Amino acid sequence: MTETAQPEAKTARGGRRRGRAPAQAGPKPIQQAPYWQPKMPFDPVELVSADELESIHETSLKVLEEIGMEFMLPEARDLLKQAGADVRGDRVHFDRALIDQAVATAPAEFTVHARNPAHTIQMGGKWMAFGNVSSPPNASDMDNGRRVGNRDDYQKFLKLSQYFNCIHFLGGYPVEPVDIHASIRHLEALRDMATLTDKPMHAYSLGPDRIRDGIEIARIARGVDQETLNNEPSLMTVINTNSPLKLDVPMLQGIMEMSSRGQVVVVTPFTLAGAMAPVTMAGALVEQNAEALAGIVMTQLVKPGAPVIYGSFTSNVDMKSGAPAFGTPEYMKSTIIGGQLARRYGVPFRTSNTCAANTVDAQAAYESVFSLWGVTLGNGNLVKHGAGWMEGGLVASFEKFILDCDLIQMVMEFLQPLEMTEDALGFSAIEEVGPGGHFFGCQHTLARYDKAFYAPLLSDWRNYEQWDASGRPDAMTKANQLWKQALADYKEPAMDPAVREELDAFVDRRISEGGQATDF
Amino acid sequence: MTETAQPEAKTARGGRRRGRAPAQAGPKPIQQAPYWQPKMPFDPVELVSADELESIHETSLKVLEEIGMEFMLPEARDLLKQAGADVRGDRVHFDRALIDQAVATAPAEFTVHARNPAHTIQMGGKWMAFGNVSSPPNASDMDNGRRVGNRDDYQKFLKLSQYFNCIHFLGGYPVEPVDIHASIRHLEALRDMATLTDKPMHAYSLGPDRIRDGIEIARIARGVDQETLNNEPSLMTVINTNSPLKLDVPMLQGIMEMSSRGQVVVVTPFTLAGAMAPVTMAGALVEQNAEALAGIVMTQLVKPGAPVIYGSFTSNVDMKSGAPAFGTPEYMKSTIIGGQLARRYGVPFRTSNTCAANTVDAQAAYESVFSLWGVTLGNGNLVKHGAGWMEGGLVASFEKFILDCDLIQMVMEFLQPLEMTEDALGFSAIEEVGPGGHFFGCQHTLARYDKAFYAPLLSDWRNYEQWDASGRPDAMTKANQLWKQALADYKEPAMDPAVREELDAFVDRRISEGGQATDF
């Protein structure tokens, strides 16, 4: 009569409740749902009213008009000037009509192609796609602790990103492979990405040679010609503004290269409220919106109709220490309102699964689930840093990767529409069992029990005594076993030998040429 | 340019980034927001369509009409028979018109009075109220492990429930004080509840004497006469159906005593899909809805207009082991749809912050945040087990209590409308700082930084090196310090000496009479 668990509950097959099956000779393969791309089944939440949304929009237009934004690349300023912007030195002041016209040409939905067509994703509308951790300088796991990123860890994270069906795209390098020289790192890293995974790819905008190499590697991997690639977005790049109100040279080069070739630009201001943006969330959103609009305008001036994504990364800092905070209530709000803004402009929306924890404890989990809560209610279309991101992006954690896959899988399960057939409504089962009975053995249960509910990767639902007797493992300990098992189960996706040959020839040639001069 | 934390960030006061302040002579008091009751700032989510909701409603009416429900108390059956129900033995078949008429008299909103008027809460509409953990047989903490509940732990949890402003009501005994003899346990336990806290109270429906004693203690504590109490709900009781489709004697006695005195009945079917309910979530919701409607009808037959709450507790079990599962995607869905059903009937909605974890690890956190996600989108009005509930209700954990208070505070912060004033929109601050600047030292930041963002209880936002040097504490370790500090800071709320005298006289007399005969 009190709301406690039922220690005497029986199994579907009539046996006494028991723990997990005893350890097998080898570990069981990890159970995961087949690959699918989720869609929001309900309308995203409107956290601010239409009027309030307009006040953010209007204030950000005023920022772009009266304060302006610095564009550090002369060619970019020339293009803006031709389009009618008021350019004074590095500072560009935007006229409202220019913004309206340019934003209007950005597509609301588009397809991002993977070299494996089964992994091609839809962007915009109610679609959602989750990516892996991207860009941390460090990697960590429970066995070997925290270290500077290296190619071995990099490849392992790529394999995990390929292995887990809930990861829909590569958001960047899951960890920086620092042991590869910077001038050729992008070549080796993108070759690994193109061969160890077959999902949509990302290249960094760190100089024009690097991004051109990225586009060429994406083209070769897909086995298409340049014209096809220009019409089929197959590579993404994140353009972070140097907040407040500045777009650096390599970022602008990235926009010019990527947009001119019809590839996906993800404009993401890095507006931490109280640091690079006003200490109010409304003010940080104004700044985010101004910077995002400026970047989106730039893409459309390069090529009207070029695929572009509105990125939101606005969070707050800990005002006691200046440390960045993630997965906070403020982050949830900014993410949901970011979604409102992106939809206002009819541009797909990019968000992230963030966390600032130092270890895979309760904090890591609650910051991530709060992030995913905001991401979902905001209908993030492209969810970066989905799995493995920790310490505010300073570390890629193998155990966090598994935790996050579990969390994303749960969110995806939540996004599955509920079965509402007559059989699911269960009148006959209730009639069969009747008052005071139980459903474990009834026909309705037996026909459905093996696929009835989501089976988590980490949740330990054994009773206390069994859990205690098995050494009291916490979720992090179980995650440590699972990433190793996933790596053992991983299979490299097939690649046409001719494609592989072309890829290697290109990469090897570019390496022999010295890659990108590291001169900035 | 990559989305990582800023290790060189500066503080609002211009200093270098630093960790928390060095340890003081004594611990700093815990920072928490003043007491307030939150309200949903947006519309709750409609996870199933109006048609689908009707199909749940219609199927549950068919269950009550054709299968019926067992009512084990003869007086209850008599009342149902007089109202036109078809009573055959213990089994009661409900006519649709009877259900419609009775449910229509249940109030959509009401006030639940606390002995401290500042802690009186509103029930229904968009209001939300969070309660403490209730009813586990065991308590646990990191220092002394898991043990059978006792009065000392019971009192400590009451003090924590009073101390934390995010706890709005007592949902029951936070842990069973097993060292008090069962016949007088309710008397000592409710005296403790009435004196150590001043928030709305709960008594268990475990026999008519106990519930009458509970009503009398609530009356005395509030210092009002019986007639006033009858018109001012001041005590809550949870009525769990014995699912499937059965209401036991003490539960029906509870409804008859409480509803006739105008006190709050929280009808909560315990419908775990795959165990006491069909293995489909739709079927489990049909059963939940049938049982909830039956209980609600009973309250209104006892006294039309009596305050009653629609309770949802539907979750799933692990079909591999039969173990109850909580905080799952299935739980989120059932909670949100439960809210849709409660609103359809115009009755306040009860939900819970659930988790099945065995320790305060990532699992405990993600199951709780997923629960709170469902609770929020479903607009739970009365959120039971808000803080401290673990192991599916088998244990009240001191560390989990702190974690949950942090989570609830974050949800409440999320529910605060965003400041959208012109000053908050921050144009002047952005203008002052300009491109490439930073906001730490600007006037806008200095005027607001100390109250700008939610300050978490547990989140450790120090950088890795500082965290590592301090012994790598996880969230559970910090929670262990905080519950002790909260107990040290706790102050017993004032009580009029005359009220205290009357309360002691009543409780002592009833104890000397032997309390409740433990004969069922």
PDB file of C-alpha atoms in Angstrom, chain A residues 1 3-6 9 13 17-18 42 45 47 52 55-56 59 62-63 66-67 70 91 146 238 240 244-245 251 268 270 273-283 286-287 313 316-325 328-330 333 336-337 350 356 358-359 361-363 365-367 369-370 372-373 376-377 385 389 391-393 403 406-407 410 413-414 416 418-420 424-425 427 430-431 434-440 444-445 448-449 452-454 458-462 464-465 467 474-475, chain B residues 1 3-6 9 12-13 17-18 42 45 47 52 55-56 59 62-63 66-67 70 91 146 238 240 244-245 251 268 270 273-283 286-287 316-325 328-330 332-333 336-337 350 356 358-359 361-363 365-367 369-370 372-373 376-377 385 389 391-393 403 406-407 410 413-414 416 418-420 424-425 427 430-431 434-440 444-445 448-449 452-454 458-462 464-465 467 474-475:
ATOM      1  CA  MET A   1       0.000   0.000   0.000  1.00  0.00           C
ATOM      2  CA  GLU A   3       4.685   3.201  -2.853  1.00  0.00           C
ATOM      3  CA  THR A   4       7.687   0.984  -2.589  1.00  0.00           C
ATOM      4  CA  ALA A   5       9.162  -1.559  -4.958  1.00  0.00           C
ATOM      5  CA  GLN A   6       7.810  -5.090  -4.876  1.00  0.00           C
ATOM      6  CA  ALA A   9       7.675  -9.534  -7.965  1.00  0.00           C
ATOM      7  CA  ARG A  13       8.216 -16.346 -17.352  1.00  0.00           C
ATOM      8  CA  ARG A  17      12.642 -12.235  -9.315  1.00  0.00           C
ATOM      9  CA  ARG A  18      16.307 -12.580  -9.997  1.00  0.00           C
ATOM     10  CA  PHE A  42       4.924  17.536 -30.081  1.00  0.00           C
ATOM     11  CA  VAL A  45       7.861  24.952 -26.074  1.00  0.00           C
ATOM     12  CA  LEU A  47       9.214  29.936 -23.258  1.00  0.00           C
ATOM     13  CA  GLU A  52       9.236  39.026 -26.034  1.00  0.00           C
ATOM     14  CA  SER A  55      12.138  42.331 -28.416  1.00  0.00           C
ATOM     15  CA  ILE A  56      15.183  40.028 -28.589  1.00  0.00           C
ATOM     16  CA  THR A  59      17.457  44.583 -29.930  1.00  0.00           C
ATOM     17  CA  LYS A  62      19.839  47.444 -33.183  1.00  0.00           C
ATOM     18  CA  VAL A  63      23.156  45.937 -32.085  1.00  0.00           C
ATOM     19  CA  GLU A  66      24.320  50.761 -34.304  1.00  0.00           C
ATOM     20  CA  ILE A  67      27.242  48.905 -32.744  1.00  0.00           C
ATOM     21  CA  GLU A  70      34.013  43.175 -36.651  1.00  0.00           C
ATOM     22  CA  ARG A  91      33.509  47.202 -38.305  1.00  0.00           C
ATOM     23  CA  ARG A 146      43.253  12.154 -18.053  1.00  0.00           C
ATOM     24  CA  VAL A 238      31.106  25.035 -37.011  1.00  0.00           C
ATOM     25  CA  ASN A 240      32.229  30.113 -33.695  1.00  0.00           C
ATOM     26  CA  PRO A 244      31.422  39.651 -28.461  1.00  0.00           C
ATOM     27  CA  LEU A 245      30.762  40.727 -32.018  1.00  0.00           C
ATOM     28  CA  MET A 251      36.099  31.457 -39.512  1.00  0.00           C
ATOM     29  CA  THR A 268      27.522  29.321 -33.253  1.00  0.00           C
ATOM     30  CA  PHE A 270      30.064  31.440 -27.893  1.00  0.00           C
ATOM     31  CA  ALA A 273      26.521  35.283 -19.993  1.00  0.00           C
ATOM     32  CA  GLY A 274      28.670  37.303 -17.626  1.00  0.00           C
ATOM     33  CA  ALA A 275      31.875  36.725 -19.632  1.00  0.00           C
ATOM     34  CA  MET A 276      31.654  37.191 -23.396  1.00  0.00           C
ATOM     35  CA  ALA A 277      28.029  38.346 -23.195  1.00  0.00           C
ATOM     36  CA  PRO A 278      25.841  40.384 -20.831  1.00  0.00           C
ATOM     37  CA  VAL A 279      25.213  38.875 -17.401  1.00  0.00           C
ATOM     38  CA  THR A 280      21.467  38.575 -18.166  1.00  0.00           C
ATOM     39  CA  MET A 281      20.185  35.667 -20.217  1.00  0.00           C
ATOM     40  CA  ALA A 282      18.046  38.029 -22.295  1.00  0.00           C
ATOM     41  CA  GLY A 283      21.133  40.134 -23.044  1.00  0.00           C
ATOM     42  CA  VAL A 286      20.444  39.350 -27.901  1.00  0.00           C
ATOM     43  CA  GLU A 287      24.167  39.091 -28.489  1.00  0.00           C
ATOM     44  CA  PHE A 313      25.610  27.845 -27.101  1.00  0.00           C
ATOM     45  CA  ASN A 316      26.234  31.293 -17.873  1.00  0.00           C
ATOM     46  CA  VAL A 317      29.418  31.421 -15.841  1.00  0.00           C
ATOM     47  CA  ASP A 318      29.869  30.877 -12.117  1.00  0.00           C
ATOM     48  CA  MET A 319      30.115  34.507 -11.040  1.00  0.00           C
ATOM     49  CA  LYS A 320      32.123  33.517  -7.961  1.00  0.00           C
ATOM     50  CA  SER A 321      34.957  32.058  -9.998  1.00  0.00           C
ATOM     51  CA  GLY A 322      34.382  32.937 -13.645  1.00  0.00           C
ATOM     52  CA  ALA A 323      34.166  29.229 -14.457  1.00  0.00           C
ATOM     53  CA  PRO A 324      31.818  28.292 -17.305  1.00  0.00           C
ATOM     54  CA  ALA A 325      28.631  26.544 -16.183  1.00  0.00           C
ATOM     55  CA  THR A 328      22.097  24.890 -15.795  1.00  0.00           C
ATOM     56  CA  PRO A 329      18.531  26.259 -15.622  1.00  0.00           C
ATOM     57  CA  GLU A 330      19.856  29.270 -17.501  1.00  0.00           C
ATOM     58  CA  LYS A 333      16.104  28.597 -21.000  1.00  0.00           C
ATOM     59  CA  ILE A 336      14.584  26.757 -25.675  1.00  0.00           C
ATOM     60  CA  ILE A 337      14.488  30.433 -26.623  1.00  0.00           C
ATOM     61  CA  ARG A 350      21.923  23.640 -33.455  1.00  0.00           C
ATOM     62  CA  ALA A 356      30.850  20.962 -16.613  1.00  0.00           C
ATOM     63  CA  ASN A 358      34.958  16.667 -13.674  1.00  0.00           C
ATOM     64  CA  THR A 359      33.860  13.040 -13.355  1.00  0.00           C
ATOM     65  CA  ASP A 361      28.986  11.347 -11.201  1.00  0.00           C
ATOM     66  CA  ALA A 362      25.503  12.639 -10.403  1.00  0.00           C
ATOM     67  CA  GLN A 363      26.530  16.121 -11.575  1.00  0.00           C
ATOM     68  CA  ALA A 365      24.248  13.141 -15.362  1.00  0.00           C
ATOM     69  CA  TYR A 366      22.014  15.953 -14.173  1.00  0.00           C
ATOM     70  CA  GLU A 367      23.804  18.608 -16.201  1.00  0.00           C
ATOM     71  CA  VAL A 369      19.845  15.531 -18.777  1.00  0.00           C
ATOM     72  CA  PHE A 370      18.963  19.158 -18.072  1.00  0.00           C
ATOM     73  CA  LEU A 372      18.873  17.377 -23.218  1.00  0.00           C
ATOM     74  CA  TRP A 373      15.648  18.650 -21.658  1.00  0.00           C
ATOM     75  CA  THR A 376      14.339  18.658 -26.751  1.00  0.00           C
ATOM     76  CA  LEU A 377      11.896  21.404 -25.743  1.00  0.00           C
ATOM     77  CA  HIS A 385      28.527  17.110 -28.218  1.00  0.00           C
ATOM     78  CA  TRP A 389      31.642  15.886 -23.617  1.00  0.00           C
ATOM     79  CA  GLU A 391      34.530  19.508 -18.089  1.00  0.00           C
ATOM     80  CA  GLY A 392      32.881  22.133 -20.267  1.00  0.00           C
ATOM     81  CA  GLY A 393      34.548  20.651 -23.324  1.00  0.00           C
ATOM     82  CA  LEU A 403      26.394   7.447 -20.210  1.00  0.00           C
ATOM     83  CA  ASP A 406      22.193   5.819 -22.764  1.00  0.00           C
ATOM     84  CA  LEU A 407      20.697   9.280 -22.165  1.00  0.00           C
ATOM     85  CA  MET A 410      16.240   7.366 -23.584  1.00  0.00           C
ATOM     86  CA  GLU A 413      12.638   6.403 -26.843  1.00  0.00           C
ATOM     87  CA  PHE A 414      10.704   9.275 -25.245  1.00  0.00           C
ATOM     88  CA  GLN A 416       8.750   7.588 -30.102  1.00  0.00           C
ATOM     89  CA  LEU A 418       3.133   5.781 -27.912  1.00  0.00           C
ATOM     90  CA  GLU A 419       1.363   2.785 -29.415  1.00  0.00           C
ATOM     91  CA  MET A 420      -2.351   3.497 -29.070  1.00  0.00           C
ATOM     92  CA  ALA A 424      -2.178  -1.680 -26.704  1.00  0.00           C
ATOM     93  CA  LEU A 425      -5.093  -0.161 -24.766  1.00  0.00           C
ATOM     94  CA  PHE A 427      -8.921  -4.077 -22.301  1.00  0.00           C
ATOM     95  CA  ILE A 430      -7.265  -6.327 -17.954  1.00  0.00           C
ATOM     96  CA  GLU A 431     -10.343  -8.507 -18.383  1.00  0.00           C
ATOM     97  CA  GLY A 434      -9.146  -9.190 -13.328  1.00  0.00           C
ATOM     98  CA  PRO A 435      -9.081  -7.533  -9.877  1.00  0.00           C
ATOM     99  CA  GLY A 436      -6.235  -8.654  -7.632  1.00  0.00           C
ATOM    100  CA  GLY A 437      -4.457 -10.658 -10.346  1.00  0.00           C
ATOM    101  CA  HIS A 438      -1.118 -10.059 -11.977  1.00  0.00           C
ATOM    102  CA  PHE A 439      -0.005  -9.538 -15.553  1.00  0.00           C
ATOM    103  CA  PHE A 440       3.301 -11.392 -15.641  1.00  0.00           C
ATOM    104  CA  HIS A 444      -0.835  -9.938 -23.679  1.00  0.00           C
ATOM    105  CA  THR A 445       2.398  -9.772 -21.672  1.00  0.00           C
ATOM    106  CA  ARG A 448       5.145  -8.375 -25.953  1.00  0.00           C
ATOM    107  CA  TYR A 449       7.453  -8.562 -22.950  1.00  0.00           C
ATOM    108  CA  ALA A 452       7.983  -3.767 -24.331  1.00  0.00           C
ATOM    109  CA  PHE A 453      10.338  -1.248 -22.736  1.00  0.00           C
ATOM    110  CA  TYR A 454      13.613   0.528 -23.269  1.00  0.00           C
ATOM    111  CA  LEU A 458      23.773   1.461 -17.452  1.00  0.00           C
ATOM    112  CA  SER A 459      20.789   1.397 -15.095  1.00  0.00           C
ATOM    113  CA  ASP A 460      21.331  -1.183 -12.382  1.00  0.00           C
ATOM    114  CA  TRP A 461      17.866  -2.309 -11.345  1.00  0.00           C
ATOM    115  CA  ARG A 462      18.953  -5.237  -9.198  1.00  0.00           C
ATOM    116  CA  TYR A 464      20.114  -3.730  -2.981  1.00  0.00           C
ATOM    117  CA  GLU A 465      21.245  -7.125  -1.732  1.00  0.00           C
ATOM    118  CA  TRP A 467      23.909  -5.042  -6.011  1.00  0.00           C
ATOM    119  CA  ASP A 474      28.158   2.567  -9.808  1.00  0.00           C
ATOM    120  CA  ALA A 475      27.123   3.709 -13.271  1.00  0.00           C
TER     121      ALA A 475
ATOM    122  CA  MET B   1      37.411  28.999 -31.426  1.00  0.00           C
ATOM    123  CA  GLU B   3      33.805  25.197 -27.866  1.00  0.00           C
ATOM    124  CA  THR B   4      35.826  24.582 -24.764  1.00  0.00           C
ATOM    125  CA  ALA B   5      35.909  26.223 -21.378  1.00  0.00           C
ATOM    126  CA  GLN B   6      37.996  29.325 -20.903  1.00  0.00           C
ATOM    127  CA  ALA B   9      38.524  33.529 -17.553  1.00  0.00           C
ATOM    128  CA  ALA B  12      33.556  39.724 -11.941  1.00  0.00           C
ATOM    129  CA  ARG B  13      35.863  41.540  -9.593  1.00  0.00           C
ATOM    130  CA  ARG B  17      39.900  32.713 -11.994  1.00  0.00           C
ATOM    131  CA  ARG B  18      40.042  30.832  -8.722  1.00  0.00           C
ATOM    132  CA  PHE B  42       4.063  27.529 -20.326  1.00  0.00           C
ATOM    133  CA  VAL B  45       2.714  19.209 -23.241  1.00  0.00           C
ATOM    134  CA  LEU B  47       1.840  13.947 -25.768  1.00  0.00           C
ATOM    135  CA  GLU B  52      -6.110   9.320 -28.254  1.00  0.00           C
ATOM    136  CA  SER B  55      -9.618   6.375 -26.280  1.00  0.00           C
ATOM    137  CA  ILE B  56      -7.873   5.967 -22.902  1.00  0.00           C
ATOM    138  CA  THR B  59     -11.497   2.177 -22.469  1.00  0.00           C
ATOM    139  CA  LYS B  62     -15.478   0.220 -20.267  1.00  0.00           C
ATOM    140  CA  VAL B  63     -13.221  -1.414 -17.665  1.00  0.00           C
ATOM    141  CA  GLU B  66     -17.852  -4.297 -17.743  1.00  0.00           C
ATOM    142  CA  ILE B  67     -15.079  -5.636 -15.507  1.00  0.00           C
ATOM    143  CA  GLU B  70     -13.450  -4.655  -5.991  1.00  0.00           C
ATOM    144  CA  ARG B  91     -17.351  -6.213  -7.287  1.00  0.00           C
ATOM    145  CA  ARG B 146      21.717   1.259   4.966  1.00  0.00           C
ATOM    146  CA  VAL B 238      -2.484   8.943  -0.284  1.00  0.00           C
ATOM    147  CA  ASN B 240      -3.088   3.557  -3.258  1.00  0.00           C
ATOM    148  CA  PRO B 244      -5.338  -4.239 -10.538  1.00  0.00           C
ATOM    149  CA  LEU B 245      -8.815  -2.996  -9.735  1.00  0.00           C
ATOM    150  CA  MET B 251      -7.827   2.698   1.993  1.00  0.00           C
ATOM    151  CA  THR B 268      -2.873   6.886  -6.693  1.00  0.00           C
ATOM    152  CA  PHE B 270       0.163   1.609  -8.340  1.00  0.00           C
ATOM    153  CA  ALA B 273       3.190  -1.936 -16.593  1.00  0.00           C
ATOM    154  CA  GLY B 274       3.974  -5.614 -16.981  1.00  0.00           C
ATOM    155  CA  ALA B 275       3.259  -6.446 -13.343  1.00  0.00           C
ATOM    156  CA  MET B 276       0.079  -5.000 -11.834  1.00  0.00           C
ATOM    157  CA  ALA B 277      -0.999  -3.499 -15.155  1.00  0.00           C
ATOM    158  CA  PRO B 278      -0.803  -4.395 -18.853  1.00  0.00           C
ATOM    159  CA  VAL B 279       2.670  -4.496 -20.401  1.00  0.00           C
ATOM    160  CA  THR B 280       1.783  -1.587 -22.723  1.00  0.00           C
ATOM    161  CA  MET B 281       1.928   1.970 -21.422  1.00  0.00           C
ATOM    162  CA  ALA B 282      -1.454   2.720 -23.020  1.00  0.00           C
ATOM    163  CA  GLY B 283      -2.958  -0.268 -21.203  1.00  0.00           C
ATOM    164  CA  VAL B 286      -6.211   2.741 -18.985  1.00  0.00           C
ATOM    165  CA  GLU B 287      -5.987   0.771 -15.759  1.00  0.00           C
ATOM    166  CA  ASN B 316       7.315  -0.109 -16.148  1.00  0.00           C
ATOM    167  CA  VAL B 317       9.205  -3.091 -14.817  1.00  0.00           C
ATOM    168  CA  ASP B 318      12.424  -4.627 -16.088  1.00  0.00           C
ATOM    169  CA  MET B 319      10.940  -7.565 -17.974  1.00  0.00           C
ATOM    170  CA  LYS B 320      14.183  -9.506 -17.604  1.00  0.00           C
ATOM    171  CA  SER B 321      13.954  -9.536 -13.815  1.00  0.00           C
ATOM    172  CA  GLY B 322      10.560  -8.179 -12.808  1.00  0.00           C
ATOM    173  CA  ALA B 323      12.285  -5.325 -10.979  1.00  0.00           C
ATOM    174  CA  PRO B 324      10.417  -2.017 -10.934  1.00  0.00           C
ATOM    175  CA  ALA B 325      11.965   0.663 -13.142  1.00  0.00           C
ATOM    176  CA  THR B 328      12.439   5.746 -17.584  1.00  0.00           C
ATOM    177  CA  PRO B 329      11.218   7.077 -20.948  1.00  0.00           C
ATOM    178  CA  GLU B 330       8.046   5.105 -20.297  1.00  0.00           C
ATOM    179  CA  MET B 332       8.043  10.246 -18.593  1.00  0.00           C
ATOM    180  CA  LYS B 333       5.340   9.448 -21.111  1.00  0.00           C
ATOM    181  CA  ILE B 336       2.773  13.582 -19.147  1.00  0.00           C
ATOM    182  CA  ILE B 337      -0.316  11.705 -20.319  1.00  0.00           C
ATOM    183  CA  ARG B 350      -0.122  14.186  -8.409  1.00  0.00           C
ATOM    184  CA  ALA B 356      15.519   2.992  -8.875  1.00  0.00           C
ATOM    185  CA  ASN B 358      21.062   1.853  -5.398  1.00  0.00           C
ATOM    186  CA  THR B 359      23.473   4.720  -4.820  1.00  0.00           C
ATOM    187  CA  ASP B 361      25.522   8.015  -8.857  1.00  0.00           C
ATOM    188  CA  ALA B 362      24.837   9.075 -12.433  1.00  0.00           C
ATOM    189  CA  GLN B 363      21.866   6.697 -12.567  1.00  0.00           C
ATOM    190  CA  ALA B 365      20.604  11.680 -11.141  1.00  0.00           C
ATOM    191  CA  TYR B 366      19.394  10.813 -14.626  1.00  0.00           C
ATOM    192  CA  GLU B 367      16.408   8.842 -13.401  1.00  0.00           C
ATOM    193  CA  VAL B 369      15.898  14.439 -13.788  1.00  0.00           C
ATOM    194  CA  PHE B 370      13.990  12.385 -16.358  1.00  0.00           C
ATOM    195  CA  LEU B 372      11.224  15.774 -13.112  1.00  0.00           C
ATOM    196  CA  TRP B 373      11.158  16.372 -16.868  1.00  0.00           C
ATOM    197  CA  THR B 376       7.133  19.368 -15.342  1.00  0.00           C
ATOM    198  CA  LEU B 377       5.804  18.749 -18.855  1.00  0.00           C
ATOM    199  CA  HIS B 385       8.919  11.903  -3.224  1.00  0.00           C
ATOM    200  CA  TRP B 389      13.591   8.713  -2.617  1.00  0.00           C
ATOM    201  CA  GLU B 391      15.837   2.217  -4.738  1.00  0.00           C
ATOM    202  CA  GLY B 392      12.264   2.497  -6.032  1.00  0.00           C
ATOM    203  CA  GLY B 393      11.132   3.684  -2.610  1.00  0.00           C
ATOM    204  CA  LEU B 403      20.878  15.993  -4.675  1.00  0.00           C
ATOM    205  CA  ASP B 406      19.425  20.831  -5.883  1.00  0.00           C
ATOM    206  CA  LEU B 407      17.464  19.325  -8.792  1.00  0.00           C
ATOM    207  CA  MET B 410      17.032  24.004 -10.629  1.00  0.00           C
ATOM    208  CA  GLU B 413      14.682  28.309 -11.331  1.00  0.00           C
ATOM    209  CA  PHE B 414      13.789  27.042 -14.808  1.00  0.00           C
ATOM    210  CA  GLN B 416      10.939  31.426 -13.159  1.00  0.00           C
ATOM    211  CA  LEU B 418      12.992  35.244 -17.698  1.00  0.00           C
ATOM    212  CA  GLU B 419      13.559  38.923 -17.028  1.00  0.00           C
ATOM    213  CA  MET B 420      12.850  40.709 -20.307  1.00  0.00           C
ATOM    214  CA  ALA B 424      17.983  42.881 -19.140  1.00  0.00           C
ATOM    215  CA  LEU B 425      18.080  42.955 -22.950  1.00  0.00           C
ATOM    216  CA  PHE B 427      21.941  46.848 -25.395  1.00  0.00           C
ATOM    217  CA  ILE B 430      26.886  45.369 -25.338  1.00  0.00           C
ATOM    218  CA  GLU B 431      27.550  48.914 -26.541  1.00  0.00           C
ATOM    219  CA  GLY B 434      31.948  46.426 -27.844  1.00  0.00           C
ATOM    220  CA  PRO B 435      33.521  43.863 -30.208  1.00  0.00           C
ATOM    221  CA  GLY B 436      36.306  41.781 -28.691  1.00  0.00           C
ATOM    222  CA  GLY B 437      35.809  43.097 -25.148  1.00  0.00           C
ATOM    223  CA  HIS B 438      34.648  41.266 -22.056  1.00  0.00           C
ATOM    224  CA  PHE B 439      31.747  41.738 -19.683  1.00  0.00           C
ATOM    225  CA  PHE B 440      33.308  40.848 -16.328  1.00  0.00           C
ATOM    226  CA  HIS B 444      25.750  45.986 -16.085  1.00  0.00           C
ATOM    227  CA  THR B 445      27.594  42.950 -14.725  1.00  0.00           C
ATOM    228  CA  ARG B 448      23.818  42.141 -11.138  1.00  0.00           C
ATOM    229  CA  TYR B 449      26.536  39.509 -10.789  1.00  0.00           C
ATOM    230  CA  ALA B 452      22.474  36.699 -11.756  1.00  0.00           C
ATOM    231  CA  PHE B 453      22.395  32.897 -11.833  1.00  0.00           C
ATOM    232  CA  TYR B 454      21.298  29.904  -9.860  1.00  0.00           C
ATOM    233  CA  LEU B 458      26.459  20.307  -5.466  1.00  0.00           C
ATOM    234  CA  SER B 459      27.881  21.259  -8.854  1.00  0.00           C
ATOM    235  CA  ASP B 460      31.667  21.398  -8.699  1.00  0.00           C
ATOM    236  CA  TRP B 461      32.704  23.904 -11.344  1.00  0.00           C
ATOM    237  CA  ARG B 462      36.346  24.148 -10.352  1.00  0.00           C
ATOM    238  CA  TYR B 464      40.244  19.787 -13.197  1.00  0.00           C
ATOM    239  CA  GLU B 465      43.513  20.699 -11.503  1.00  0.00           C
ATOM    240  CA  TRP B 467      39.284  19.494  -8.268  1.00  0.00           C
ATOM    241  CA  ASP B 474      32.105  13.508  -6.412  1.00  0.00           C
ATOM    242  CA  ALA B 475      28.617  14.956  -5.953  1.00  0.00           C
TER     243      ALA B 475
END
